[in-house]
N, CA and C atoms as an extended XYZ file, in Angstrom:
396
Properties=species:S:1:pos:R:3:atomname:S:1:resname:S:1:resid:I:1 pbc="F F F"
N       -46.895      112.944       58.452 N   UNK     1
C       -45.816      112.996       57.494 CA  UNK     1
C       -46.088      112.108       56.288 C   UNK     1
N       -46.871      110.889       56.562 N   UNK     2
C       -46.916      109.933       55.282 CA  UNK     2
C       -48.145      110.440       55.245 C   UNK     2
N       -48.871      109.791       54.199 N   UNK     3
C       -49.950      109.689       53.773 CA  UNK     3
C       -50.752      108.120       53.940 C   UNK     3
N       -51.635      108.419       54.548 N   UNK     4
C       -52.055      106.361       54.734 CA  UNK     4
C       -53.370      105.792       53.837 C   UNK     4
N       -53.098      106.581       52.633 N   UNK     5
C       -54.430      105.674       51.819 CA  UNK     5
C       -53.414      105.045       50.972 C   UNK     5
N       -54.175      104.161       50.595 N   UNK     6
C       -53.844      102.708       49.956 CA  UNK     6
C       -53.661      103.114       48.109 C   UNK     6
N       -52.811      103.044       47.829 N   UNK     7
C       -52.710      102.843       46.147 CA  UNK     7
C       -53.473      101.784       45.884 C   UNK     7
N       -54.863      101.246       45.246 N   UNK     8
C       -54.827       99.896       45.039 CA  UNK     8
C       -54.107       99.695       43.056 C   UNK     8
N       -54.538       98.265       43.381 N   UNK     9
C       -53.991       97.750       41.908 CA  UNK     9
C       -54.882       98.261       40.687 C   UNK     9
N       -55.703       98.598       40.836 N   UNK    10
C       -56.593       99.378       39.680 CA  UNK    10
C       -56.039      100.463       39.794 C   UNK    10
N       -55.604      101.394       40.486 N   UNK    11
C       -55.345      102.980       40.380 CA  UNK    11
C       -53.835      102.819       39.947 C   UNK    11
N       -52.765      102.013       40.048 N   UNK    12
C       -51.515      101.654       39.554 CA  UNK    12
C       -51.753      101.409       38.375 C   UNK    12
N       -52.867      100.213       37.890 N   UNK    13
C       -52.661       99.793       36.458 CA  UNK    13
C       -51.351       98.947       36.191 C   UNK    13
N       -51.121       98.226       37.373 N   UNK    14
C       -49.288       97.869       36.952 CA  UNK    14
C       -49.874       95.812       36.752 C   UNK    14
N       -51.206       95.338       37.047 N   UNK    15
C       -51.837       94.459       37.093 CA  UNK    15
C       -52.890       94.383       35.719 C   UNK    15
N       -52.875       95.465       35.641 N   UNK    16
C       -53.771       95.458       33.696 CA  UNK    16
C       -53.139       95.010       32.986 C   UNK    16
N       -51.568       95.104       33.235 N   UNK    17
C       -50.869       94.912       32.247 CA  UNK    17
C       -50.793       93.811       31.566 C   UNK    17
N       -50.763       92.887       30.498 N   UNK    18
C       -50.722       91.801       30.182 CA  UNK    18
C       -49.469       91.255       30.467 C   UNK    18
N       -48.076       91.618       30.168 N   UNK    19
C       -46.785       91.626       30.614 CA  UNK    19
C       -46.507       91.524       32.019 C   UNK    19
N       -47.024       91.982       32.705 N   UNK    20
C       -46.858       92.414       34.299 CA  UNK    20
C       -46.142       91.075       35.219 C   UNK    20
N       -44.953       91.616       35.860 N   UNK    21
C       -44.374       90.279       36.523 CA  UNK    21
C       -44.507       90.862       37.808 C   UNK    21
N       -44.877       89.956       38.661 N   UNK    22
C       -44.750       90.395       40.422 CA  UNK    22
C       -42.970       90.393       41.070 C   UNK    22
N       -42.538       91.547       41.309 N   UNK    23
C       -40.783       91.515       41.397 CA  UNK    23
C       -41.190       92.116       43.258 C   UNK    23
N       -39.876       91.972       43.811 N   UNK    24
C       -39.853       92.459       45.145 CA  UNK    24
C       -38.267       92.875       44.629 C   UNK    24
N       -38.628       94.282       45.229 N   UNK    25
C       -37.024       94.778       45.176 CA  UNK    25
C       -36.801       94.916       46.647 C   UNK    25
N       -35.540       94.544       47.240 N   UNK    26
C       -35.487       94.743       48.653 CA  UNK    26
C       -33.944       95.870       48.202 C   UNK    26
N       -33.869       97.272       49.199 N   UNK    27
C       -32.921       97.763       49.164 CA  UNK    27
C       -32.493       97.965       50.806 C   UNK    27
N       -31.277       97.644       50.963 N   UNK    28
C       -30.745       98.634       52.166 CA  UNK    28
C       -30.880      100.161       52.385 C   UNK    28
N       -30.632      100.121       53.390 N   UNK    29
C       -30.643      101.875       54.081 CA  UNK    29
C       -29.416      102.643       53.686 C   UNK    29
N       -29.618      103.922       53.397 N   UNK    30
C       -28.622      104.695       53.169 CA  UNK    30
C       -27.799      105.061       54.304 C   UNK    30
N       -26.407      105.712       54.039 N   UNK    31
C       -25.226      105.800       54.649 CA  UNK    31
C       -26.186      106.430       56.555 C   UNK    31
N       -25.383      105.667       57.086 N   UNK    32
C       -26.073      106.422       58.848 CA  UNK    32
C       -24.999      107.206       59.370 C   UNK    32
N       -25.547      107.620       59.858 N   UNK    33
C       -25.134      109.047       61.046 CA  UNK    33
C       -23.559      108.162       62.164 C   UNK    33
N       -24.449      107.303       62.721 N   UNK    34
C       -23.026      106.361       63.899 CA  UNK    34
C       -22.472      105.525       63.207 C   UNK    34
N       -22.476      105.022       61.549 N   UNK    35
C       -21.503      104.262       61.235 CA  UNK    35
C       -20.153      105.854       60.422 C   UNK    35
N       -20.537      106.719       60.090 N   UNK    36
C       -20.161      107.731       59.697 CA  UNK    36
C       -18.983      108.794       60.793 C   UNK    36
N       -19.898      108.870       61.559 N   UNK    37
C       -19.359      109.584       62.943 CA  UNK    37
C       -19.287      108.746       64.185 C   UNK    37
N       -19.371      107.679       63.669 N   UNK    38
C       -18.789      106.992       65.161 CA  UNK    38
C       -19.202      106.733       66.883 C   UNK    38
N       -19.341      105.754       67.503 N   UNK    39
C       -19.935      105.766       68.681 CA  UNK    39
C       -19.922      106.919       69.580 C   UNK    39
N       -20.569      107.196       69.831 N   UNK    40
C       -20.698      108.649       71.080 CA  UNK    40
C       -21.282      109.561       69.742 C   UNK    40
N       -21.548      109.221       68.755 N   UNK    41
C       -21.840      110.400       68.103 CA  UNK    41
C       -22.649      111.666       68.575 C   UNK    41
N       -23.566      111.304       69.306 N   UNK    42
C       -24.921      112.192       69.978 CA  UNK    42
C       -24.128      112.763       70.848 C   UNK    42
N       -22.572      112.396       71.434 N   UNK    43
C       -22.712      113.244       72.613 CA  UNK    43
C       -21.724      114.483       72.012 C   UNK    43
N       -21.456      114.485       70.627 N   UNK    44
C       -20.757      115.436       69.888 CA  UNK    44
C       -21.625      116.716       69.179 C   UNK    44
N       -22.659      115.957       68.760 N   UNK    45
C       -23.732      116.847       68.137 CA  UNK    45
C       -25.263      117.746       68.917 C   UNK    45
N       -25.061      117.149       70.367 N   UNK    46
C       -26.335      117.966       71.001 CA  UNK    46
C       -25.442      118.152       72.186 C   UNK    46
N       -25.506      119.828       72.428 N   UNK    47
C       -25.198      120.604       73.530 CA  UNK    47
C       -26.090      120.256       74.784 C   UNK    47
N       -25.462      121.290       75.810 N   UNK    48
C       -25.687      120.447       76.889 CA  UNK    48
C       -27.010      120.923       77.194 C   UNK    48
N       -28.113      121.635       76.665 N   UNK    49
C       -29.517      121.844       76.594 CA  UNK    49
C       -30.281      120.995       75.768 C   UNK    49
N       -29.426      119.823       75.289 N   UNK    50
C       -30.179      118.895       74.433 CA  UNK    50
C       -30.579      119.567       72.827 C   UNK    50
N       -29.499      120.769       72.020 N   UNK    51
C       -30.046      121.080       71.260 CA  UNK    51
C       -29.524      120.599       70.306 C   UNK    51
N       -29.731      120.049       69.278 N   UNK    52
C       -29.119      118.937       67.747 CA  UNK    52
C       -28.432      120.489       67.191 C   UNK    52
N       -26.876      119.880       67.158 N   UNK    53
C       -26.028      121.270       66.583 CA  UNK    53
C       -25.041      120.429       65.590 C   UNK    53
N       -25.431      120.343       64.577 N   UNK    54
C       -24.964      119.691       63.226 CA  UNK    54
C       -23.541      120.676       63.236 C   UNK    54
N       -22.225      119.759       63.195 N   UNK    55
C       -21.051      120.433       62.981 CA  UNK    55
C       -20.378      120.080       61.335 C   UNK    55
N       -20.974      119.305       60.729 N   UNK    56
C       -20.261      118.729       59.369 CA  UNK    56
C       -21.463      118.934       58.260 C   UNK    56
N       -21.287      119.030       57.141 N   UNK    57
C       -21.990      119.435       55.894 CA  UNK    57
C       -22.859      117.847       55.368 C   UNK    57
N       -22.140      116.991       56.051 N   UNK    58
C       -22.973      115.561       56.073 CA  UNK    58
C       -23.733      115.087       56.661 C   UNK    58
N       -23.974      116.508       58.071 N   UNK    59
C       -24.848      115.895       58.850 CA  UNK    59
C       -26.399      116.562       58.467 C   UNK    59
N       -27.355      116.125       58.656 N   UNK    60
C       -28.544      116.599       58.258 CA  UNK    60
C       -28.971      117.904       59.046 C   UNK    60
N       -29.629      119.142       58.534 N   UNK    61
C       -30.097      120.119       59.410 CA  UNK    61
C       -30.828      119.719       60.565 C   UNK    61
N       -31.410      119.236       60.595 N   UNK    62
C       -32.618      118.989       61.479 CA  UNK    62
C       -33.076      117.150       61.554 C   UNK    62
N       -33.250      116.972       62.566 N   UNK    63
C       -33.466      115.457       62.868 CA  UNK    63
C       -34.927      114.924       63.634 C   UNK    63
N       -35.111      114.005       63.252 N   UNK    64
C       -36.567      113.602       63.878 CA  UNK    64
C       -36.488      113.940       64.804 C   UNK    64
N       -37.878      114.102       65.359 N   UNK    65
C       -38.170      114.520       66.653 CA  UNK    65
C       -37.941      112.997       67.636 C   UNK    65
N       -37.353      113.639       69.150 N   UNK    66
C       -37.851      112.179       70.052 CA  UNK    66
C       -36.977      112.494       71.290 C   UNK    66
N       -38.105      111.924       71.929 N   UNK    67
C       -37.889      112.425       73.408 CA  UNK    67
C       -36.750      112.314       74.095 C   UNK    67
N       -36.169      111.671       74.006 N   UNK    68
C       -34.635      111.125       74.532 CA  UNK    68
C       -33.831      111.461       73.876 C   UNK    68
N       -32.789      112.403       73.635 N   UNK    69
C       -31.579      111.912       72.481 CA  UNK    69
C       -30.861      110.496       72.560 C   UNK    69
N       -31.137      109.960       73.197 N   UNK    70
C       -29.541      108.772       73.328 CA  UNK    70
C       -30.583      107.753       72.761 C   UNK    70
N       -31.999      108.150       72.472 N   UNK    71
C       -32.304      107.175       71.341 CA  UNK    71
C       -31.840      107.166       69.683 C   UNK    71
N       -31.082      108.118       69.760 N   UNK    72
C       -30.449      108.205       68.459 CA  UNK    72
C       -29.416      107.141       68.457 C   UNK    72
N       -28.361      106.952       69.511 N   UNK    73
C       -27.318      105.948       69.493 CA  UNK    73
C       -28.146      104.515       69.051 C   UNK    73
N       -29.347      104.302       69.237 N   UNK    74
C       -29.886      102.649       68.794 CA  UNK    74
C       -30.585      102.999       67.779 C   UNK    74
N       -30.815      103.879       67.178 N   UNK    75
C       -32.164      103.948       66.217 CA  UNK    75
C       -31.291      105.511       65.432 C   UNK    75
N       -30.520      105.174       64.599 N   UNK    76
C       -29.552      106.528       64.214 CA  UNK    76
C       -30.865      106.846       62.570 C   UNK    76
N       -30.194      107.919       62.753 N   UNK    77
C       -30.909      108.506       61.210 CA  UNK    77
C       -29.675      108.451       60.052 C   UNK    77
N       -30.448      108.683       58.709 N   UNK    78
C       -29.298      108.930       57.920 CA  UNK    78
C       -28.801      110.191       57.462 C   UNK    78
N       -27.545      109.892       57.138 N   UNK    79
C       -26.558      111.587       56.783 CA  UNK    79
C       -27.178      111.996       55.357 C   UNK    79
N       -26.712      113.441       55.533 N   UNK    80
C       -27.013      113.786       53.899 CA  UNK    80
C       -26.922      113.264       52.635 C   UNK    80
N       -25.663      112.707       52.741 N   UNK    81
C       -25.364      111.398       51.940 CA  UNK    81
C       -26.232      110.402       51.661 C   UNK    81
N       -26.827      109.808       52.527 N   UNK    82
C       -27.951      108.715       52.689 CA  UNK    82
C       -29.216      109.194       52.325 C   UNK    82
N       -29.503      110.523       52.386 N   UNK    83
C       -30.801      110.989       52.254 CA  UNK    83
C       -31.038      110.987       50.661 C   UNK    83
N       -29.593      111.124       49.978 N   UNK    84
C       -29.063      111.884       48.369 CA  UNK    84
C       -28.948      110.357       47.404 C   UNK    84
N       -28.461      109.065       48.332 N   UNK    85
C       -28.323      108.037       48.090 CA  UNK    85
C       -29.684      107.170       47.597 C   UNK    85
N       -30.733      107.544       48.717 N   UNK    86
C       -32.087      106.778       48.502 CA  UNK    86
C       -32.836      107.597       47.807 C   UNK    86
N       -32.634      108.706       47.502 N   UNK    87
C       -33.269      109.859       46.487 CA  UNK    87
C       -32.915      108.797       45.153 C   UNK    87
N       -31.415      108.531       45.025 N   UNK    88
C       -30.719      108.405       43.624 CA  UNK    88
C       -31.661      107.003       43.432 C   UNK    88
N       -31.694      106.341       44.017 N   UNK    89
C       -32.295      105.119       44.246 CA  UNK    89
C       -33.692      104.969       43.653 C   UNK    89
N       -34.438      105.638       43.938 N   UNK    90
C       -35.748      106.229       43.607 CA  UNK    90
C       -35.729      106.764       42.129 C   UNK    90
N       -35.358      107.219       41.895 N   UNK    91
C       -35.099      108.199       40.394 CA  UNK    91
C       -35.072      107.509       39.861 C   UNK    91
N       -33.252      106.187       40.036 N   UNK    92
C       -33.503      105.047       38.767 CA  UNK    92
C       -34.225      103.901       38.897 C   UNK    92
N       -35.232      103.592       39.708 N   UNK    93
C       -36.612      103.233       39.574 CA  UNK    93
C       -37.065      103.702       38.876 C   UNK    93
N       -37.693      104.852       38.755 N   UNK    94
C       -38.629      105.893       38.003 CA  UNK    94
C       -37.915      105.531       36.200 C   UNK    94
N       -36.918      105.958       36.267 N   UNK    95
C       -36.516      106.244       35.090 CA  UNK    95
C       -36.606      105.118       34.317 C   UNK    95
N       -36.310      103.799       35.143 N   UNK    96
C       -36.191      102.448       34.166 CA  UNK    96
C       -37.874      101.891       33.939 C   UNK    96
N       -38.870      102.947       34.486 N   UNK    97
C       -40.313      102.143       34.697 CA  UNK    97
C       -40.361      100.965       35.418 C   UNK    97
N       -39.775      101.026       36.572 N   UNK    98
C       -40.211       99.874       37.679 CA  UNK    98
C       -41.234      100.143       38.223 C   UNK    98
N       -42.611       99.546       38.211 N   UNK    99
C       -43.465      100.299       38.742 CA  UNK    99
C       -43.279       99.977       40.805 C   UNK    99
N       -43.987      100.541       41.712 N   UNK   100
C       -44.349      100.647       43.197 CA  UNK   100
C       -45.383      100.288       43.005 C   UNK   100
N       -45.821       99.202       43.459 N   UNK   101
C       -47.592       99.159       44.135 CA  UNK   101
C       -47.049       99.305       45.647 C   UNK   101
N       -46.364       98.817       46.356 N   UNK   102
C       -46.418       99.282       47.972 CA  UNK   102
C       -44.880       99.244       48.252 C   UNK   102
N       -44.821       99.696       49.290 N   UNK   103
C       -43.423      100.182       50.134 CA  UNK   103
C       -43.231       99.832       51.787 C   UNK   103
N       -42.863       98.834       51.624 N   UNK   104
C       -42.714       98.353       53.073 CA  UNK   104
C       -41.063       98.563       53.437 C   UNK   104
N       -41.259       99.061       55.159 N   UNK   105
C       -39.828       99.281       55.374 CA  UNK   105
C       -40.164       99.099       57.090 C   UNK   105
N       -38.673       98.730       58.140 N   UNK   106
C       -38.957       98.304       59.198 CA  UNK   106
C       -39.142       99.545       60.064 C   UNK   106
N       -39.370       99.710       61.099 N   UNK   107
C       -39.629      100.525       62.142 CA  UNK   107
C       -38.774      101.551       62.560 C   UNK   107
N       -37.527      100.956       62.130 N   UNK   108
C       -35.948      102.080       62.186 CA  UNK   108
C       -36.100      103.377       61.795 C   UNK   108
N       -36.008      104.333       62.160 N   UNK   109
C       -35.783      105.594       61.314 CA  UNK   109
C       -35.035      105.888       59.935 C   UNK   109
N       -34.032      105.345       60.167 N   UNK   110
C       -33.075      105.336       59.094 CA  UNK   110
C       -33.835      104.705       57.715 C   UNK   110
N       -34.418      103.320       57.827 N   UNK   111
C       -35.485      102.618       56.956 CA  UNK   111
C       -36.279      103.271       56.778 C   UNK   111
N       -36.949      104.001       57.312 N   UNK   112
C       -38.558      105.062       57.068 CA  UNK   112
C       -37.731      105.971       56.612 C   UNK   112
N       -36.605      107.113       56.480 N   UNK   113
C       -36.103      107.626       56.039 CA  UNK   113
C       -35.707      107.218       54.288 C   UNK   113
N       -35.258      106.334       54.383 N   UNK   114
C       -34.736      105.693       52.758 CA  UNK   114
C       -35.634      105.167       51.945 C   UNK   114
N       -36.884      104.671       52.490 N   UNK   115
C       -37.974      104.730       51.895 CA  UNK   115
C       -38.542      105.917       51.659 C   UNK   115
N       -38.851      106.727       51.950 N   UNK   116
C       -39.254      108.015       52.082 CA  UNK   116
C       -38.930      109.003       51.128 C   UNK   116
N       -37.174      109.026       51.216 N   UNK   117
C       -36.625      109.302       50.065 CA  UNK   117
C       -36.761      108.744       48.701 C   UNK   117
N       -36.700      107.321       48.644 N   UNK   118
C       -37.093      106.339       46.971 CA  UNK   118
C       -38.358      106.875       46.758 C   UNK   118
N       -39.519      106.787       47.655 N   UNK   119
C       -40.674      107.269       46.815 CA  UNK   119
C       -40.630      108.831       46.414 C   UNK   119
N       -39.744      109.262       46.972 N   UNK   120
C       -39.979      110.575       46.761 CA  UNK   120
C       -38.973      111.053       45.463 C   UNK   120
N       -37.868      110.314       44.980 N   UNK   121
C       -37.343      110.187       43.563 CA  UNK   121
C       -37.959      109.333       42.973 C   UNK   121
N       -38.756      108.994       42.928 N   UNK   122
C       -39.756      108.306       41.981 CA  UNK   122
C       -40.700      109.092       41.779 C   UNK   122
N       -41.095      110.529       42.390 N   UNK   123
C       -42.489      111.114       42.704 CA  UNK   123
C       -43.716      110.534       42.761 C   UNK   123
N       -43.726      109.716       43.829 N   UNK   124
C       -44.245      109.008       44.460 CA  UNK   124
C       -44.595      108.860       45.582 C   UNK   124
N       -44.095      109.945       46.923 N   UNK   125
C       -43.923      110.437       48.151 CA  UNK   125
C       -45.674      110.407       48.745 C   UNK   125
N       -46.460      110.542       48.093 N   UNK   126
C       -47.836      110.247       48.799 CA  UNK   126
C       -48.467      109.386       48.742 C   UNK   126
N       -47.752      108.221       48.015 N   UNK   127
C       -47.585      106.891       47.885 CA  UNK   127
C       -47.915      106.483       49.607 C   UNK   127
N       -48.853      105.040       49.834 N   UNK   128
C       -48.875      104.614       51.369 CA  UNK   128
C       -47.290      103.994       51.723 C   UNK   128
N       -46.830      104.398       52.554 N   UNK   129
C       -45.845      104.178       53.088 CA  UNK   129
C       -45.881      102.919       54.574 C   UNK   129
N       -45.717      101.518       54.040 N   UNK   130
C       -46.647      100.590       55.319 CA  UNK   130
C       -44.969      100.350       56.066 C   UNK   130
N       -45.422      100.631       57.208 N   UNK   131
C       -44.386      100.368       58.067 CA  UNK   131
C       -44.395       98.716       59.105 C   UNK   131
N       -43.346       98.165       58.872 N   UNK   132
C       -43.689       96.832       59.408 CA  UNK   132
C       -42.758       96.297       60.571 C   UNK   132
């Protein structure tokens, strides 16, 4: 799904710059699935064959893959909303020229999700995506 080669600082050019300041933007995760829909959420949305049956226009079509569902209750994904949120996020990066040299985000789904999305409103999505 990601791509794992390395942007370096010569192929950015964001270090040629004479101007160039080293910034860390840290953002939160977009809107989630169990703060949205609430504890037990999983046992509302997957039938009793274990199949992910999205009942609301906020919930996402399709959800990561993973072996367990009730790993969704600790490790939730984000709603459409959240997906539209870290998109918007991304864009006004792009638009204001903030440059990306890297993208670090934690192990959560929801985090690999909202990262995922920013680089990808930035068009930037094959950007290395380092997971930490």
């Amino acid at each position: 799904m990601y791509n794992s080669d390395y942007l370096t600082s010569e192929e950015s050019d964001y270090y040629g710059q004479s101007n160039a300041t080293l910034r860390f933007i840290i953002i939160r995760h977009g809107e989630r699935m169990d703060v949205t829909y609430g504890p037990g959420w999983t046992q509302r949305v997957f039938n009793y064959t274990g199949q992910y049956v999205p009942y609301d226009g906020n919930m996402p079509p399709a959800l990561p893959y993973r072996v367990n569902v009730f790993d969704y209750e600790v490790d939730t994904p984000l709603t459409m909303n959240g997906l539209k949120q870290s998109w918007n996020v991304g864009n006004t990066l792009a638009r204001n020229d903030l440059p990306v040299v890297a993208c670090y985000a934690s192990p959560a789904i929801r985090s690999i999700q909202t990262a995922d999305q920013i680089l990808n409103g930035m068009g930037r999505r094959g950007m290395c995506l380092l997971v930490v």
